[in-house]
Coordinates of C-alpha atoms and ligand atoms in Angstrom, one line a residue:
X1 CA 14.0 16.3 14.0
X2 CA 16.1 16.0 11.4
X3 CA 15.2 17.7 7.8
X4 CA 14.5 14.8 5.5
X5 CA 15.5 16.9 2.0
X6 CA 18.1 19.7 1.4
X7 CA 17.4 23.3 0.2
X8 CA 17.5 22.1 -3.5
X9 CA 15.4 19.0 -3.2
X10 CA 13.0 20.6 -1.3
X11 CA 12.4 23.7 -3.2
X12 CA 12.3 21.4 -6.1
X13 CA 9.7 19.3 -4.8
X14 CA 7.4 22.3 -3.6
X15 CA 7.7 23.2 -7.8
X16 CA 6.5 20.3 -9.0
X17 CA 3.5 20.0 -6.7
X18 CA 2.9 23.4 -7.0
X19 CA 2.5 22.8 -11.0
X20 CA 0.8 19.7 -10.7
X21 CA -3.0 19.9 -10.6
X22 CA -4.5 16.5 -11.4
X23 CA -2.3 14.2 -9.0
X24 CA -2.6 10.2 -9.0
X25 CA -0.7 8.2 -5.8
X26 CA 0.0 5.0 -6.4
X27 CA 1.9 2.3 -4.7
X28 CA 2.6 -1.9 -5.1
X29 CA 0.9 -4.5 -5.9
X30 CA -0.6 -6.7 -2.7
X31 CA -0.5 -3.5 -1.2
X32 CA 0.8 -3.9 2.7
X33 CA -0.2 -1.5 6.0
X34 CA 2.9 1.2 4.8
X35 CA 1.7 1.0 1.1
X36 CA -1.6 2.0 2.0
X37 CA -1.4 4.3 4.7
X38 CA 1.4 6.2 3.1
X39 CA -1.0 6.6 -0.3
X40 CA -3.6 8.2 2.0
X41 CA -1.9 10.2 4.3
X42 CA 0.0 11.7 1.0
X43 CA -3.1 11.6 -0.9
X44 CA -5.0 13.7 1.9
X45 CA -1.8 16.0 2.5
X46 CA -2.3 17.0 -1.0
X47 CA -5.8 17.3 -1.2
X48 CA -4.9 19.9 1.9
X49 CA -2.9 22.0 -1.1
X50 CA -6.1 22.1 -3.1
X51 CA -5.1 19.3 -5.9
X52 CA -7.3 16.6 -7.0
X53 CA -6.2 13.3 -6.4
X54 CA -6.9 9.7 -6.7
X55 CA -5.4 7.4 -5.1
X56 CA -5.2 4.1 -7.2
X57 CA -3.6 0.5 -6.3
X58 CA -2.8 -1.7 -8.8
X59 CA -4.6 -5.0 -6.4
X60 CA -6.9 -4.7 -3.2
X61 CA -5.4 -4.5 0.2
X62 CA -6.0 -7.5 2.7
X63 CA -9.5 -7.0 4.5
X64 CA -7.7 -6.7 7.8
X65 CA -6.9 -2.7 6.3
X66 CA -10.3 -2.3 5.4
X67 CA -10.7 -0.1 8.6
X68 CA -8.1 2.4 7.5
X69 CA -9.1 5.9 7.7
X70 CA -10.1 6.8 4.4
X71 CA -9.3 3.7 2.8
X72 CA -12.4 3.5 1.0
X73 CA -11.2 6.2 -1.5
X74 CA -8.7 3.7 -3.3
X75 CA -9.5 2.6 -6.4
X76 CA -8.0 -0.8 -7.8
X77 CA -6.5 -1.4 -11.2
X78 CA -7.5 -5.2 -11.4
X79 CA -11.3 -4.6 -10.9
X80 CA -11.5 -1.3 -13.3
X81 CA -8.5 -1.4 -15.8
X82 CA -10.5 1.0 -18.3
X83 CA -11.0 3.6 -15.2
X84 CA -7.7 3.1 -13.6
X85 CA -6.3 3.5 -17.5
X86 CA -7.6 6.8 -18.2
X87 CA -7.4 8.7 -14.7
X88 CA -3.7 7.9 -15.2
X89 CA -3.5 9.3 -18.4
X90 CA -5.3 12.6 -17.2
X91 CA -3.2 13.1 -14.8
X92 CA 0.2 15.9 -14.3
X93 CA 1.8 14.0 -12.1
X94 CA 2.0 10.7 -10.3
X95 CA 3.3 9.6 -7.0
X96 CA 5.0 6.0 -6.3
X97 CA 5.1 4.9 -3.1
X98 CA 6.7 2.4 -1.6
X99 CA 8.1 0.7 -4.3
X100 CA 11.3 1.0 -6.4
X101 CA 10.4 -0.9 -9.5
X102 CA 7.8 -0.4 -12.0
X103 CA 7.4 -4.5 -12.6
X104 CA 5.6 -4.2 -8.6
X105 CA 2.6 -2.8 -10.5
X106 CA 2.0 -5.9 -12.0
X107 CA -0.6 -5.7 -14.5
X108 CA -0.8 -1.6 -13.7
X109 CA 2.8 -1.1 -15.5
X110 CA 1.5 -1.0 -18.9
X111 CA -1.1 1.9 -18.6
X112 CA 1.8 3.8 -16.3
X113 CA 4.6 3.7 -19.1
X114 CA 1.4 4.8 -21.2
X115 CA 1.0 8.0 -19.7
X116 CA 2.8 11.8 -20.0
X117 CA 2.7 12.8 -16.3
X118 CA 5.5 13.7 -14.4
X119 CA 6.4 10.3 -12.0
X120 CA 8.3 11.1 -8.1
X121 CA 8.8 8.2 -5.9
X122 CA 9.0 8.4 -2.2
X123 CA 10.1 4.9 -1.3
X124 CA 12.6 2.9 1.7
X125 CA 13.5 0.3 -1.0
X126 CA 17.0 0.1 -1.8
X127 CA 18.0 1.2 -5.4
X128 CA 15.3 2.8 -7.0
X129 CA 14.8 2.4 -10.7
X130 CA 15.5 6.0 -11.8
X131 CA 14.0 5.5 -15.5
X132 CA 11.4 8.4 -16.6
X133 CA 11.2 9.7 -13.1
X134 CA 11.6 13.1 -12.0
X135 CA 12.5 13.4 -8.7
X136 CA 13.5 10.4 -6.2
X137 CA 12.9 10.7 -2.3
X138 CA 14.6 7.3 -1.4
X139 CA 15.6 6.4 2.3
X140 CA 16.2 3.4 2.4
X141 CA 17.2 3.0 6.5
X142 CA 14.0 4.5 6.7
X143 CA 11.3 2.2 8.5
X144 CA 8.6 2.6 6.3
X145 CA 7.8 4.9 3.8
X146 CA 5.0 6.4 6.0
X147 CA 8.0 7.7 8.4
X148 CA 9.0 9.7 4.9
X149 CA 5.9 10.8 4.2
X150 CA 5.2 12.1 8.1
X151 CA 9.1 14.0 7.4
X152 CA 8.0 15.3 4.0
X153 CA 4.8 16.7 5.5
X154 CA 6.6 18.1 8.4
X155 CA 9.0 19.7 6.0
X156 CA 6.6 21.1 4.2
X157 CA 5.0 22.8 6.7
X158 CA 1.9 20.4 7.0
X159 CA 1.8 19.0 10.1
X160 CA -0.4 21.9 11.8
X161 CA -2.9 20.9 9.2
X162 CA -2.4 16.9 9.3
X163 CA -5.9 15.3 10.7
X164 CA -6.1 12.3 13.0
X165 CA -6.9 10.3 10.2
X166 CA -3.9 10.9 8.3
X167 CA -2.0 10.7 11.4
X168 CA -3.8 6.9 12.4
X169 CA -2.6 6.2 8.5
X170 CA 1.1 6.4 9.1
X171 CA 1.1 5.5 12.3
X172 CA -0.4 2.0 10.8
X173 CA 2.3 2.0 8.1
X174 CA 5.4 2.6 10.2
X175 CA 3.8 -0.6 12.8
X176 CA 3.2 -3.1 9.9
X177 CA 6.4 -2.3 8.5
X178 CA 8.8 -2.7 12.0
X179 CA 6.4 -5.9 13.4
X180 CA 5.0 -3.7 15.8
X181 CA 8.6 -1.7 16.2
X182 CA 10.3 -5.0 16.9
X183 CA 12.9 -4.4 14.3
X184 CA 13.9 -1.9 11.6
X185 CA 13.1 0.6 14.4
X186 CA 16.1 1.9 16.4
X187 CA 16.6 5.2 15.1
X188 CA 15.5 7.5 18.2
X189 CA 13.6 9.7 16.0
X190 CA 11.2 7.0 14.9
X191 CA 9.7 7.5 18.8
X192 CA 9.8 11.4 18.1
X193 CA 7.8 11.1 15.3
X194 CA 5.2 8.8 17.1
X195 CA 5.2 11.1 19.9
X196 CA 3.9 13.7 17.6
X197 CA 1.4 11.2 15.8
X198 CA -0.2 10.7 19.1
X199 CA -0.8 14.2 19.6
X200 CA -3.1 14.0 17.1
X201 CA -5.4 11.8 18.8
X202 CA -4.4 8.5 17.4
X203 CA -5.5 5.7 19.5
X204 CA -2.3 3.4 19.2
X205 CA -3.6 0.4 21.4
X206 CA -6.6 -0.1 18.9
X207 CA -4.5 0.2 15.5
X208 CA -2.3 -2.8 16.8
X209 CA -5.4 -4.6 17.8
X210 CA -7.1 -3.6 14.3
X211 CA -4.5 -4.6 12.7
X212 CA -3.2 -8.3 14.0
X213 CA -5.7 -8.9 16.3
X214 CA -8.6 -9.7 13.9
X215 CA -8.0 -13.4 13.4
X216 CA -11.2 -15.3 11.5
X217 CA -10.8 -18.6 13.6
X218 CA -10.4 -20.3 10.0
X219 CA -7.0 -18.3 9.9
X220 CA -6.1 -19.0 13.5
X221 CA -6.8 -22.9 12.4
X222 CA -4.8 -22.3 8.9
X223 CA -1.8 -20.5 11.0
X224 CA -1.7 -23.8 13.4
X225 CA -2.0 -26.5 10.5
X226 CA 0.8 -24.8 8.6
X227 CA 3.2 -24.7 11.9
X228 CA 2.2 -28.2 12.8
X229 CA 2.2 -29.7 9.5
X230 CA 4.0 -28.0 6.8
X231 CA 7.1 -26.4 8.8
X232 CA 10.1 -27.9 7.3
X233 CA 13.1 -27.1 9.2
X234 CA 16.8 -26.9 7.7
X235 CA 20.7 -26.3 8.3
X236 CA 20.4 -26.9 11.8
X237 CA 17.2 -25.3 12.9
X238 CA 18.6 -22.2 11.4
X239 CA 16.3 -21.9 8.5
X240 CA 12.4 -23.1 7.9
X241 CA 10.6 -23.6 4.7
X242 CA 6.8 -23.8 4.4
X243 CA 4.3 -24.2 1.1
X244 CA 0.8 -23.7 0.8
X245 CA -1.3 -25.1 -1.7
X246 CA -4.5 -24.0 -3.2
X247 CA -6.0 -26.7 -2.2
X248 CA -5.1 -25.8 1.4
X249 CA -6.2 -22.3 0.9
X250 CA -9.6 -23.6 0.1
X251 CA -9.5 -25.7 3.0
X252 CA -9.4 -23.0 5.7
X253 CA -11.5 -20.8 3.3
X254 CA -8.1 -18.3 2.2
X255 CA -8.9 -14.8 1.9
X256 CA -6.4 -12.5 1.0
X257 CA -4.0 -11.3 3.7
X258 CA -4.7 -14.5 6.1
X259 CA -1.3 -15.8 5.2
X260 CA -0.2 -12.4 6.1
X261 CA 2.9 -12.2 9.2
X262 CA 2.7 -16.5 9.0
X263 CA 6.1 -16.1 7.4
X264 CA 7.5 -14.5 10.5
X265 CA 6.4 -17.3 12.9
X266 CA 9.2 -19.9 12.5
X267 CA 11.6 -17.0 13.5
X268 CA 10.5 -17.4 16.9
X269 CA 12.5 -20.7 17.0
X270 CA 15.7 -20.1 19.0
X271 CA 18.4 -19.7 16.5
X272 CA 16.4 -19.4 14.0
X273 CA 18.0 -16.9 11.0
X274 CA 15.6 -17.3 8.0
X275 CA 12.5 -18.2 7.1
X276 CA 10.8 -18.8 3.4
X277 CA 7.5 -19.4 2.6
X278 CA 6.2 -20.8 -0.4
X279 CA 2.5 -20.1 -1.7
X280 CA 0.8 -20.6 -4.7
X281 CA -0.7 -17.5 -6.0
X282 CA -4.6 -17.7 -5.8
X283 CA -4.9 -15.4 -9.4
X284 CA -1.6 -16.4 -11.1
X285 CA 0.0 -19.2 -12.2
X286 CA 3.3 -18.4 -10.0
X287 CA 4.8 -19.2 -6.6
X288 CA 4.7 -16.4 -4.4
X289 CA 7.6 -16.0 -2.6
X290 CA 8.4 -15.0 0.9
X291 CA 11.4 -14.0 3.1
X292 CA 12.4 -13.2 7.0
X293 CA 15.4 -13.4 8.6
X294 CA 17.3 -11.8 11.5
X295 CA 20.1 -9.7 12.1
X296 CA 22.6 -9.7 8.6
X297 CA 21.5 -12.6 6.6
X298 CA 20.7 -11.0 3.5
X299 CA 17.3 -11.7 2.6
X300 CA 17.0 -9.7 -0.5
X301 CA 20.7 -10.6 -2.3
X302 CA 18.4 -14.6 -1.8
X303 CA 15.8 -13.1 -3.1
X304 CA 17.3 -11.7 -6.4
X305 CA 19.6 -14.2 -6.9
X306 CA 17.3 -17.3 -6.5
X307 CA 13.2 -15.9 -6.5
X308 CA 13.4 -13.2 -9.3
X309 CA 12.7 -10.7 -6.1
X310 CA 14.4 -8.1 -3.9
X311 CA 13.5 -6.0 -1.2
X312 CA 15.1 -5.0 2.4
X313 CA 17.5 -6.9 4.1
X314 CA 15.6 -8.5 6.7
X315 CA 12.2 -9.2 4.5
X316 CA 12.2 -9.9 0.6
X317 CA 10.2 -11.4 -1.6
X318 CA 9.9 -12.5 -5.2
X319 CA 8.2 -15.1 -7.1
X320 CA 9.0 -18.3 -9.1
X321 CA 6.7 -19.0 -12.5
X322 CA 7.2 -23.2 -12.0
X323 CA 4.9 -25.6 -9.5
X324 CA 5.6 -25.7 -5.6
X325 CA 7.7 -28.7 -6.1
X326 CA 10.1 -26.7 -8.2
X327 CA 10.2 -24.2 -5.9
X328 CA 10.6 -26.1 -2.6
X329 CA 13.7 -27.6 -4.3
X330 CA 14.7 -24.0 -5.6
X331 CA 14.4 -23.2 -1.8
X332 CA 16.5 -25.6 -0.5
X333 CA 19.0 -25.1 -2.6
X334 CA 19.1 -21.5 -1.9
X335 CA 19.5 -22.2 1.6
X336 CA 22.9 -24.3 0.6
X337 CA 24.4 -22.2 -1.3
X338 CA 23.9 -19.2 2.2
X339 CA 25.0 -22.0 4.5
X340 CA 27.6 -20.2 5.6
X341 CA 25.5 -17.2 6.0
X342 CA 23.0 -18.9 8.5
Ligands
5GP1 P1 6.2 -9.8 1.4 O1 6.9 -11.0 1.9 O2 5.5 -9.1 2.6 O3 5.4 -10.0 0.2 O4 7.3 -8.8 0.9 C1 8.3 -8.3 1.8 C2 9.2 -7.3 1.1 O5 9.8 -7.9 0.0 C3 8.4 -6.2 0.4 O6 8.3 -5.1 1.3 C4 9.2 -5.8 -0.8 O7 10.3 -5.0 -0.4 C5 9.8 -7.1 -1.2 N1 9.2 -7.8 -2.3 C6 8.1 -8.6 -2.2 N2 7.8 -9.2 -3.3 C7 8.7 -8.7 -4.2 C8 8.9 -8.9 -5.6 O8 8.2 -9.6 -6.3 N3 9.9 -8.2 -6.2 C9 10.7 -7.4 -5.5 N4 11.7 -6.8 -6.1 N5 10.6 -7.2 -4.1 C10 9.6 -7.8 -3.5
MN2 MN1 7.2 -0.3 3.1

């Protein structure tokens, strides 16, 4: 396997964990499979070192993470701002993962740009915002950031030490974040690094299950209305739009995450090249904003240029602070102006 940092970044790395005591790992809001299972795997890879860390997210994970291995060490800035506040501010240094932009913190970003520690991130995202931080370990043709996090341990001489816990964690991550290693997933080293995560004693067939396979039927019935009712489908077949209400979400008794991988679905179309879905946020006042596409259709230059969003060039996101019928029309005009894209 290749080595993920040079001489210089990695000795440089190895000093600033080596004079950080009190560590916090963070990562983004609505935090995803690779957002979580990267925190803990990096969390318990530098509890392995000695340090004391927390790991805190600035919202809860879906409950179909709840299983993770460990998981029930994270701490959430929404339900304990105080807490969350002051184990930031005690803290040398703090780790970002997965995300390249402060503003994914949400309501977290305040008590961060509060405190004195030292800030690395270890993130795929393209174009990291380099502001106050120390040292950036950015990949972005990287799958997930778990498949950084398993290099960076490997570098650093921890993988002898790295427990099947850990091991299930960023397994989990580098799944979620390549649909089950359906895309985002070519580089032949992705399978070497798997191939050593199963050594470990990770039990692959369940962590899939685990993870998609745990349905409430109100979700499976949500999922079914949404494709039979609320699919709108544009420019040919080759882009689909769906909104989802409040009301609705109360309908099929929404909890989070059960909206989770429904953005995907109309990409099973044939032909289809993007998909956007539309939700209203159940804590906010904002639409929550959702892309996939296929092959080069640039999710993410739609995102920031129409949904105040970014991300990877096959799924982006953002978010819109008007009503669902504002942003369905927002939507479709995004998809005119890519028309020639699609
Ligand atoms: P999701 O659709 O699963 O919420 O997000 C997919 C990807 O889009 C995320 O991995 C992240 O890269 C990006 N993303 C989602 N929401 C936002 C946002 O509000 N701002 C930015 N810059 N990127 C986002
Ligand atoms: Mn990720």
């Amino acid at each position: 396997m290749k080595d993920l940092l040079n001489h210089r970044e990695l000795f440089q790395l190895m000093q600033i964990l080596r004079e950080s005591q009190r560590i916090v790992v963070t990562a983004h809001r609505g935090p995803d499979g690779d957002a979580v299972g990267s925190s803990l795997a990096w969390a318990a890879y530098l509890k392995g070192l000695g340090k004391k860390v927390d790991v805190i997210l600035p919202t809860p994970f879906p409950d179909f993470l709840r299983w993770m291995p460990g998981a029930h060490i994270i701490r959430f800035h929404l339900n304990h701002e105080a807490e969350a506040a002051a184990t930031l501010k005690e803290a040398n240094l703090i780790c970002c993962l997965d995300f390249n932009t402060l503003s994914r913190l949400q309501e977290m970003e305040g008590a961060m740009k509060q405190t004195k520690a030292r800030r690395i991130i270890i993130d795929h995202h393209p174009d990291p915002d380099q502001d106050g931080v120390e040292m950036v370990v950015s990949f972005p043709k990287m799958s997930s950031t778990c498949e950084i996090v398993f290099r960076l341990i490997h570098q650093l001489g921890g993988f002898e030490g790295m427990t099947a816990a850990a091991a299930t964690c960023l397994y989990t991550g580098m799944m979620t974040d390549t649909g089950g290693f359906t895309y985002n997933s070519a580089d032949p080293e992705i399978y070497e690094i798997i191939a050593l995560l199963l050594t470990k004693g990770i039990d692959k067939d369940k962590i899939y299950r685990n993870v998609f396979h745990v349905f409430s039927t109100d979700r499976i019935r949500l999922t079914g209305y949404v494709l039979y009712e609320k699919l709108q489908f544009f420019a040919k077949n080759k882009a689909a739009v769906f909104t989802l209400t409040r009301e609705e979400m109360k309908r099929f008794h929404f909890i989070r995450g059960d909206a989770e991988g429904l953005v995907n679905m109309p990409l099973q179309v044939k032909g289809m090249k993007l998909s956007i879905s539309l939700r209203e946020d159940t804590e906010r006042d904002v639409v929550r904003v959702s892309l996939r596409s296929v092959d080069d259709f640039p999710c993410n230059r739609m995102a920031e240029e129409f949904f105040n969003g970014g991300g990877h060039l096959n799924a982006s996101g953002g978010e819109l602070p008007f009503p669902l019928e504002e942003a369905e029309k927002t939507a479709q005009r995004a998809i005119e102006a890519y028309q020639h894209l699609l």
